[in-house]
PDB file of C-alpha atoms in Angstrom:
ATOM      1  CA  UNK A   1      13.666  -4.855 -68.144  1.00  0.00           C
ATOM      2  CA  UNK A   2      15.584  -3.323 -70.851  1.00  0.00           C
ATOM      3  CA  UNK A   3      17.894  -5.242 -72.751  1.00  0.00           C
ATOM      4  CA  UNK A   4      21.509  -4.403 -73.723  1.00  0.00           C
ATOM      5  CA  UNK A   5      23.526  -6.343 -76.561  1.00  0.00           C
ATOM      6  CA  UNK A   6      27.068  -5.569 -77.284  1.00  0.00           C
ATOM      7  CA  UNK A   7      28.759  -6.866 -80.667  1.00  0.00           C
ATOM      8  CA  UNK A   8      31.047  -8.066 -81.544  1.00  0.00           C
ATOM      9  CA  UNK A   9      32.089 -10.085 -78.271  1.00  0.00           C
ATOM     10  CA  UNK A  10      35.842 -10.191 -79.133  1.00  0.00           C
ATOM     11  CA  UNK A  11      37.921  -7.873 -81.019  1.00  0.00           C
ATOM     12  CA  UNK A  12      41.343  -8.053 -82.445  1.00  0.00           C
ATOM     13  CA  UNK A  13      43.061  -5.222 -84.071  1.00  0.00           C
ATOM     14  CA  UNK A  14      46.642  -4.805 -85.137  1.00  0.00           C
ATOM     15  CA  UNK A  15      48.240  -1.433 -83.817  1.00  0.00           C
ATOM     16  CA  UNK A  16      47.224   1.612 -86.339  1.00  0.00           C
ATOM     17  CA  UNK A  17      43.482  -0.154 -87.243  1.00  0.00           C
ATOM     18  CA  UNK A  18      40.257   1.404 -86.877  1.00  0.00           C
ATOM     19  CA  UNK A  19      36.717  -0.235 -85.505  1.00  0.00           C
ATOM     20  CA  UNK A  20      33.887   0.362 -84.818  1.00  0.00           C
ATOM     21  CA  UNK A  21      31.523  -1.375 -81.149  1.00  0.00           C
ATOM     22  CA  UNK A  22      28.216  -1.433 -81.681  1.00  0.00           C
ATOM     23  CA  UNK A  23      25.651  -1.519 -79.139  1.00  0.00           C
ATOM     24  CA  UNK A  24      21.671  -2.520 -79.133  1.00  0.00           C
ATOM     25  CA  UNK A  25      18.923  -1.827 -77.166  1.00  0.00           C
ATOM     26  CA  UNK A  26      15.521  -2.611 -76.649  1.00  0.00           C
ATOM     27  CA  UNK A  27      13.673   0.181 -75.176  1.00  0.00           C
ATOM     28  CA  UNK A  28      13.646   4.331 -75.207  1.00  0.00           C
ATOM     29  CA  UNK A  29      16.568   5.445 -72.733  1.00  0.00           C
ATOM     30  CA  UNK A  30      17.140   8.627 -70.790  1.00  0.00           C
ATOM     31  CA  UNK A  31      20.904   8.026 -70.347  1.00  0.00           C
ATOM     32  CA  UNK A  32      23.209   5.663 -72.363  1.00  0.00           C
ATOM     33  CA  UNK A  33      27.150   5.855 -71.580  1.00  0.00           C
ATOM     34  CA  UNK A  34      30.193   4.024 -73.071  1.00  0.00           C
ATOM     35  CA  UNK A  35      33.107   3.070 -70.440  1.00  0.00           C
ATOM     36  CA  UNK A  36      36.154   1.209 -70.939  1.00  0.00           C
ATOM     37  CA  UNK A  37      37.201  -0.927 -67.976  1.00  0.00           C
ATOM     38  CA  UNK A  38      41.305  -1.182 -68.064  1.00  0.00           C
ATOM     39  CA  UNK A  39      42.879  -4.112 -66.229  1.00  0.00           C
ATOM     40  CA  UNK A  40      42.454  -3.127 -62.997  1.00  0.00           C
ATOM     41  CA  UNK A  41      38.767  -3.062 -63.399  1.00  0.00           C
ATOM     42  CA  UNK A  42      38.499   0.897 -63.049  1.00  0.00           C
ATOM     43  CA  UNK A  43      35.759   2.245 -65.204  1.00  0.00           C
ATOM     44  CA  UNK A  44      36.618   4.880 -67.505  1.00  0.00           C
ATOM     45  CA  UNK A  45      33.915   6.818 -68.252  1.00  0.00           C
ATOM     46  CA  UNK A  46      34.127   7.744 -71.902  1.00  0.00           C
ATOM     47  CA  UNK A  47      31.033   9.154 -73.267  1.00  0.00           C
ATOM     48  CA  UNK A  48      27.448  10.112 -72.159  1.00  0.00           C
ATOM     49  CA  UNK A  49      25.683  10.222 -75.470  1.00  0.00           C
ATOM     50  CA  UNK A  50      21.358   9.287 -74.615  1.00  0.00           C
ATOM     51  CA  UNK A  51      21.581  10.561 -78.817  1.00  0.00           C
ATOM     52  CA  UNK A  52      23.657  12.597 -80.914  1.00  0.00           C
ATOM     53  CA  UNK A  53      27.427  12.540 -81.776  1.00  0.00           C
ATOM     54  CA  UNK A  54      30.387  13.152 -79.839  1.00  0.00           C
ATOM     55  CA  UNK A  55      33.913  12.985 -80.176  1.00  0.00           C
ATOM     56  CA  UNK A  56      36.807  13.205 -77.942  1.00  0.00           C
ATOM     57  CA  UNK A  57      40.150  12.722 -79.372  1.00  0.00           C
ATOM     58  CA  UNK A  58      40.439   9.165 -81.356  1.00  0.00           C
ATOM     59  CA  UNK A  59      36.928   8.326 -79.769  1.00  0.00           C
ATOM     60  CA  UNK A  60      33.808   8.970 -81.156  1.00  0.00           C
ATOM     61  CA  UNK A  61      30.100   8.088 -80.284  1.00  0.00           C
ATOM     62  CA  UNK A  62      26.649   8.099 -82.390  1.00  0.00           C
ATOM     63  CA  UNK A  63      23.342   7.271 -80.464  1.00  0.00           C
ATOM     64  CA  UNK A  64      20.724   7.186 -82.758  1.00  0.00           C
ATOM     65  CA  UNK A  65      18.203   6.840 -79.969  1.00  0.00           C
ATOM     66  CA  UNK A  66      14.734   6.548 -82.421  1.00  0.00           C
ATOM     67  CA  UNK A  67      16.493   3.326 -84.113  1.00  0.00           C
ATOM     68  CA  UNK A  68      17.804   1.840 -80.548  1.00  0.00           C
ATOM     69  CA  UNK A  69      21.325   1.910 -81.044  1.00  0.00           C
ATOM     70  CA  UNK A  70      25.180   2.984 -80.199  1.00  0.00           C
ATOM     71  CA  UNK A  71      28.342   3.221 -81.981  1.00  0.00           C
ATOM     72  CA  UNK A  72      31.793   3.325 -80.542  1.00  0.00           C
ATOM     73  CA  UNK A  73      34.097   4.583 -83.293  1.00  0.00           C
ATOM     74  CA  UNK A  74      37.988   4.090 -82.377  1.00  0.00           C
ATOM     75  CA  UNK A  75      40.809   5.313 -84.746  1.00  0.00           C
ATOM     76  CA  UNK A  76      44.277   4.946 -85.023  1.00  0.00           C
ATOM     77  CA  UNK A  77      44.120   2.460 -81.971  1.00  0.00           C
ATOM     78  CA  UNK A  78      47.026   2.148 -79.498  1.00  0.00           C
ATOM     79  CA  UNK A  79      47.962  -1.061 -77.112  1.00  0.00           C
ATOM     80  CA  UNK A  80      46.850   0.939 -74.232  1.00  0.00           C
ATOM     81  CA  UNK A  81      43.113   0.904 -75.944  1.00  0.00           C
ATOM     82  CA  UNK A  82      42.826  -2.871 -74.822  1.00  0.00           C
ATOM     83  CA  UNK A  83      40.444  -3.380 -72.186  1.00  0.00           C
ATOM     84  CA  UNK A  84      36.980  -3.967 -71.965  1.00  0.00           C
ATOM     85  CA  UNK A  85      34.183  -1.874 -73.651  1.00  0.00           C
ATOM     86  CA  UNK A  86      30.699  -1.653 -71.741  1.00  0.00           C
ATOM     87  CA  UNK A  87      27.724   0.325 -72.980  1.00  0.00           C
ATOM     88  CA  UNK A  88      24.924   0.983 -70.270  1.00  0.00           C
ATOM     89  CA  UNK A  89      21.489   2.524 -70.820  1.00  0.00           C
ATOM     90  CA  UNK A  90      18.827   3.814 -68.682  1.00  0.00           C
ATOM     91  CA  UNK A  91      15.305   3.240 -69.912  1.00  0.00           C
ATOM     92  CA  UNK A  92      12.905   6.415 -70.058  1.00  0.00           C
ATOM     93  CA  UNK A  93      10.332   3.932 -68.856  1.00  0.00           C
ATOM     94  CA  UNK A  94       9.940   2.361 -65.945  1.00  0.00           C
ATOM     95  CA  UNK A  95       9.629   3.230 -62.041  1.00  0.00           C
ATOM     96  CA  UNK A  96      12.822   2.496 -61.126  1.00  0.00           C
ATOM     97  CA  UNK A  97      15.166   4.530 -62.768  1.00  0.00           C
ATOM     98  CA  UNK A  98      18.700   2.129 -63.442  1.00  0.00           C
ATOM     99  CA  UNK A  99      21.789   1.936 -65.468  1.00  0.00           C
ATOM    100  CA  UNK A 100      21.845  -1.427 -67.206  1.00  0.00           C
ATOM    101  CA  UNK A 101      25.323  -2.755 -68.525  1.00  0.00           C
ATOM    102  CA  UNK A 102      25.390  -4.859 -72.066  1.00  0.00           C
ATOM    103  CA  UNK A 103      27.879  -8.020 -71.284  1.00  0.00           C
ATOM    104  CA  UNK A 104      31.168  -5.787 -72.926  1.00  0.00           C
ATOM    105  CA  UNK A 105      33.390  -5.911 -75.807  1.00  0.00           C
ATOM    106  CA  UNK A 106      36.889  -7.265 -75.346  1.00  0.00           C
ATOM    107  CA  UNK A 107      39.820  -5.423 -77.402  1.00  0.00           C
ATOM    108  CA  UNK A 108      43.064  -6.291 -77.756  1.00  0.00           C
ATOM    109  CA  UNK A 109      45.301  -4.304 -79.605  1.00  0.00           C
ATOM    110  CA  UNK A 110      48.484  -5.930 -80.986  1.00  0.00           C
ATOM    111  CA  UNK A 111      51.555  -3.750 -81.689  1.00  0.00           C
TER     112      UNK A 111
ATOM    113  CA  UNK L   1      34.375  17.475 -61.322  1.00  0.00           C
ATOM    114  CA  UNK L   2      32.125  14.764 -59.852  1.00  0.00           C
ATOM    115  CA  UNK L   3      34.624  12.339 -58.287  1.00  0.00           C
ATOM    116  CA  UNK L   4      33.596   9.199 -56.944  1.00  0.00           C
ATOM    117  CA  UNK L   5      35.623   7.914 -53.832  1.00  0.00           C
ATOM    118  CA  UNK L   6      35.628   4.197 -52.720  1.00  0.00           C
ATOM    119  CA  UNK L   7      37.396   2.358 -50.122  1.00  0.00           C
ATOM    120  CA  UNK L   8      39.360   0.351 -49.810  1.00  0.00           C
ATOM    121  CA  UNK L   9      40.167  -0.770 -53.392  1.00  0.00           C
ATOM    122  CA  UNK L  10      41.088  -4.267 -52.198  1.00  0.00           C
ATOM    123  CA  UNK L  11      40.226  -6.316 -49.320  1.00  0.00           C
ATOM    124  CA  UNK L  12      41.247  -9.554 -47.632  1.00  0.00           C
ATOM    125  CA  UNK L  13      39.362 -11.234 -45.121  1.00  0.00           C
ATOM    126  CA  UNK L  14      38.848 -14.504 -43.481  1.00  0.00           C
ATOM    127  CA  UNK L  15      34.977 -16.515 -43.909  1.00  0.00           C
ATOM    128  CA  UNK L  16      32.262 -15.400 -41.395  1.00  0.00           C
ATOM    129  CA  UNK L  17      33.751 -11.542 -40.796  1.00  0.00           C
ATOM    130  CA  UNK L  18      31.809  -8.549 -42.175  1.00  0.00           C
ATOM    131  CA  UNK L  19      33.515  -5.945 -44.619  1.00  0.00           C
ATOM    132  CA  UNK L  20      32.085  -2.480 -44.597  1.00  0.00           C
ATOM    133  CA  UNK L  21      32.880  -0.628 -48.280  1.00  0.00           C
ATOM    134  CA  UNK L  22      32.479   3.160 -48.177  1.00  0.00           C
ATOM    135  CA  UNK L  23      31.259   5.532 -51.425  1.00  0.00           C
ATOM    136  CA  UNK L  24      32.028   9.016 -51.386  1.00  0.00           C
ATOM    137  CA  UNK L  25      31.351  11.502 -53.481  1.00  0.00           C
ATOM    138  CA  UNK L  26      33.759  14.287 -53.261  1.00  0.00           C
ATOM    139  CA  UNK L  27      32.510  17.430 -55.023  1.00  0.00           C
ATOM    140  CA  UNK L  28      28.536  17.082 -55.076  1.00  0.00           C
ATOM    141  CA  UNK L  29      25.986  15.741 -53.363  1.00  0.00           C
ATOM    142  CA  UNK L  30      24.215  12.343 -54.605  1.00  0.00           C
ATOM    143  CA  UNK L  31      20.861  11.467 -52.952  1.00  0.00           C
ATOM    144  CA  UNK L  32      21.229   8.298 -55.224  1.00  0.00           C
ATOM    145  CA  UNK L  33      23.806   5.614 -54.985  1.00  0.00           C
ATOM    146  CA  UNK L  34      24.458   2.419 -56.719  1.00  0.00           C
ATOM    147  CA  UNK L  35      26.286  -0.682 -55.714  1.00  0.00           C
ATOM    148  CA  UNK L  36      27.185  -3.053 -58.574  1.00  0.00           C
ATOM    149  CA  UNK L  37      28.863  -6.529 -58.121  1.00  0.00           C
ATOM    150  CA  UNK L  38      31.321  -8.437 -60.961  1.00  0.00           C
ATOM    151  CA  UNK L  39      32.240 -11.627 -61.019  1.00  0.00           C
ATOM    152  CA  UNK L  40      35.489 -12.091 -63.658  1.00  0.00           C
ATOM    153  CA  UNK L  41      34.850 -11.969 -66.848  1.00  0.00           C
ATOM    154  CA  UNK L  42      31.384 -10.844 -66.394  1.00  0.00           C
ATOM    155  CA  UNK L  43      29.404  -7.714 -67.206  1.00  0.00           C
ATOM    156  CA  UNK L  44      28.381  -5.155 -63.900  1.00  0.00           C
ATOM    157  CA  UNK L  45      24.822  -6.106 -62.009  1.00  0.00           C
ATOM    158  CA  UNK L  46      23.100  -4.183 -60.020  1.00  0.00           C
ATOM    159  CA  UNK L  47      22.696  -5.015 -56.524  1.00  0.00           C
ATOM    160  CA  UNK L  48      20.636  -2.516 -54.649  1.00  0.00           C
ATOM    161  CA  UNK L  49      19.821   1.606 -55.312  1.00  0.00           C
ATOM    162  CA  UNK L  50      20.786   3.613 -52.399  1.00  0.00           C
ATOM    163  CA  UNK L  51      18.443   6.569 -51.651  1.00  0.00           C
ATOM    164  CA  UNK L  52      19.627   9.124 -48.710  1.00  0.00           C
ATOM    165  CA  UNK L  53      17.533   9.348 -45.591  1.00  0.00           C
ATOM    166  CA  UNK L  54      15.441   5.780 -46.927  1.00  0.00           C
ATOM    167  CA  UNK L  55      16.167   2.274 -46.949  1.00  0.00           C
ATOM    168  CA  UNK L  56      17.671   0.845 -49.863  1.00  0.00           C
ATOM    169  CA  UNK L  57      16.127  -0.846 -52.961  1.00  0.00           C
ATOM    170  CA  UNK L  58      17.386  -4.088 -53.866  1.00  0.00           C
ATOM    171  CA  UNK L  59      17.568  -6.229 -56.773  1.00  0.00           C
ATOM    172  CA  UNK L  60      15.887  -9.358 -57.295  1.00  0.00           C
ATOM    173  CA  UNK L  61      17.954 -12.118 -55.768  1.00  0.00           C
ATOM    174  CA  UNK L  62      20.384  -9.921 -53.643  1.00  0.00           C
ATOM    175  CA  UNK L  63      19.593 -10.478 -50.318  1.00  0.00           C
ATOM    176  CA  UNK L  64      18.945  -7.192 -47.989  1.00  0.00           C
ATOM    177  CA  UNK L  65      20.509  -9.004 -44.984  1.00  0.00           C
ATOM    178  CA  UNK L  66      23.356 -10.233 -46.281  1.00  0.00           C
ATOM    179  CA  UNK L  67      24.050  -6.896 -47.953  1.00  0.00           C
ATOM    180  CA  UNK L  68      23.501  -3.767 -45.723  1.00  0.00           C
ATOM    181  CA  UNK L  69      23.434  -0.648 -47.566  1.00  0.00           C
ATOM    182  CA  UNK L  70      23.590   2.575 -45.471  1.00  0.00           C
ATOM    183  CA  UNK L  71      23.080   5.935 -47.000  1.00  0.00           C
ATOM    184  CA  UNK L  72      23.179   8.283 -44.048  1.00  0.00           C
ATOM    185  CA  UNK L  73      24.359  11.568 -46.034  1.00  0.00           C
ATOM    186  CA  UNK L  74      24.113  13.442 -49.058  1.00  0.00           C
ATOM    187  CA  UNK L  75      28.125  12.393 -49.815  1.00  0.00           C
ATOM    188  CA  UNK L  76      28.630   8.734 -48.273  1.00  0.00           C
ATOM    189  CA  UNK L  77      26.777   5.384 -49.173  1.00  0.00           C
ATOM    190  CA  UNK L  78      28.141   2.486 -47.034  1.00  0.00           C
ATOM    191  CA  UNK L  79      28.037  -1.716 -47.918  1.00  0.00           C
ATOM    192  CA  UNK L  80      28.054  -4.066 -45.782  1.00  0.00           C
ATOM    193  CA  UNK L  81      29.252  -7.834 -46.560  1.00  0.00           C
ATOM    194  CA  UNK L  82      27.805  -9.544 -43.385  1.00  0.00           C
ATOM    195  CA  UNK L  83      29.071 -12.803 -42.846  1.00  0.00           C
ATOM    196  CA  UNK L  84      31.442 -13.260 -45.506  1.00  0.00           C
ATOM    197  CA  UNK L  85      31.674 -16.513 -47.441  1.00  0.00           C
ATOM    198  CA  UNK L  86      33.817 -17.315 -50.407  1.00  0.00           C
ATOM    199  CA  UNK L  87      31.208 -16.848 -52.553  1.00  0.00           C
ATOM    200  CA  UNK L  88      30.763 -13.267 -51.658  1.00  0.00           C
ATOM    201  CA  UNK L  89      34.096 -12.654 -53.522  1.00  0.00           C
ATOM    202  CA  UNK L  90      33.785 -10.292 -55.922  1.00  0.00           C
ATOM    203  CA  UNK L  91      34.422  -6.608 -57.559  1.00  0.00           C
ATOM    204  CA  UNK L  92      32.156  -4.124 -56.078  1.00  0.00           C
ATOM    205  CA  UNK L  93      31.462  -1.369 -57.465  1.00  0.00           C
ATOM    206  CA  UNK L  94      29.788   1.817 -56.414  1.00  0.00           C
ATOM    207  CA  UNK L  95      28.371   4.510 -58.514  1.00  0.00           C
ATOM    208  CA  UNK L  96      26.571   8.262 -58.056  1.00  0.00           C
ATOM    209  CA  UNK L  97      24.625  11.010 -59.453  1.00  0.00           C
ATOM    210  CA  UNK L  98      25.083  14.840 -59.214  1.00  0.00           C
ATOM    211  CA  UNK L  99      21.602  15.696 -57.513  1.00  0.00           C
ATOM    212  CA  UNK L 100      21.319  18.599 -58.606  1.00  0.00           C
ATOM    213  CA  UNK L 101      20.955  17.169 -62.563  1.00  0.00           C
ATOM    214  CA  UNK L 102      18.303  14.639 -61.906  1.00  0.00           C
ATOM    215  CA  UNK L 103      17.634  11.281 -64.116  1.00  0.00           C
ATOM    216  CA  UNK L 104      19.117  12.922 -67.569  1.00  0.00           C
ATOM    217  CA  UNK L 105      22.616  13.338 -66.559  1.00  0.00           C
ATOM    218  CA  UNK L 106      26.045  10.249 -66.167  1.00  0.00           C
ATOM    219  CA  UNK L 107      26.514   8.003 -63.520  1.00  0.00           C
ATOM    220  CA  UNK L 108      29.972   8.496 -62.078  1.00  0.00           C
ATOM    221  CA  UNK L 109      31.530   5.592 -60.745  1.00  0.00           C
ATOM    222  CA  UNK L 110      34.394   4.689 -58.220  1.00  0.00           C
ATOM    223  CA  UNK L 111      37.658   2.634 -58.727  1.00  0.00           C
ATOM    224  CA  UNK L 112      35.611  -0.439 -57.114  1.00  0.00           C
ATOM    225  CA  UNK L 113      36.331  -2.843 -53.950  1.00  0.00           C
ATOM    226  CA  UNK L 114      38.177  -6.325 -54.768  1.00  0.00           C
ATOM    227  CA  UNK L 115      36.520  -8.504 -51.748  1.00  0.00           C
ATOM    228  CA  UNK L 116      38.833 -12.092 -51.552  1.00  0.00           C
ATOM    229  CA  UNK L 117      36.676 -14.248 -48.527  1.00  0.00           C
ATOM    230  CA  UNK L 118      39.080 -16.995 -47.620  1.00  0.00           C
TER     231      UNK L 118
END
């Protein structure tokens, strides 16, 4: 099946910094989405982005699909950013049509 | 839009008892459901794809009679934990897709089940 990698594992950013998640993957998807799992394990569903750029507020995404790979962009981050990032991605081939998680970026943002 | 109910969001109960978990979706109709299991710290795996009006499809090492999956409407995809066991403690997660949108469109997911088997 398709594979998923998420880097870099951990993050640590002081209140006010910028990064930037990447994610990899190994085959053509239909559907790749970037959540952010708070502490109570809910999964916040921040962008579906299978290519392009989007941006919502201090969040922006850029799939570049033909190159196999995600970015996360996060500005001016805030304590209430920490949490878990996941990236999942559907493959375009395949019979069985299934969203795959990578194993997640943990951010903690220190004020 | 596209809301994704599940209940309940935490459950207790005691080894060899069955938990039922119920996924709703509230505003659409999904003729696709998926249930997804975390253990802590770990990334989401898929258990089994729930298709509406068919049995279920399940993942490689998930076993069908442990984990009945019941998909009797267009709007509610049940689990079933049969038999609880420690082990079985986990995060469960259920997710949907509008219908109407097909393969190129999000997954919406629920606020996920925490399952403690004593």
């Amino acid at each position: 099946g398709i594979q998923v990698e998420q880097s870099p594992p951990d993050l640590i950013l002081q209140e006010g910094a910028n990064s930037t998640l990447r994610c990899n993957f190994s085959d053509s998807v239909n559907n790749l989405q970037w959540f952010h799992q708070n502490p109570w394990g809910q999964l916040i569903n921040l962008f579906y982005i299978p290519s392009g750029t989007k941006q919502n507020g201090r969040l922006s995404a850029t799939t570049v699909a033909t190159e196999r790979y995600s970015l996360l962009y996060i500005s001016s981050s805030q304590t209430t950013d920490s949490g878990v990032y996941f990236c999942a991605v559907e493959s375009l081939t395949g019979a069985n049509s299934k969203l795959t998680f990578g194993k997640g970026i943990t951010l903690s943002v220190r004020p | 839009g596209a809301v994704v109910s599940q209940h309940p969001s935490r459950v207790i109960c005691k080894s060899g008892t069955s938990v039922k978990i119920e996924c709703r979706s509230l505003d659409f109709q999904a003729t696709t459901m998926f249930w997804y299991r975390q253990f802590p710290k770990q990334s989401l795996m898929l258990m089994a794809t729930s298709n509406e009006g068919s049995k279920a499809t399940y993942e490689q090492g998930v076993e069908k009679d442990k984990f009945l999956i019941n998909h009797a409407s267009l709007t509610l995809s049940t689990l079933t934990v049969t038999s609880a066991h420690p082990e079985d403690s986990s995060f469960y997660i259920c997710s949907a897709r509008v219908a109407y949108y097909g393969g190129n469109s999000p997954l919406h997911f629920g606020n996920g089940t925490r399952l403690t088997v004593t």
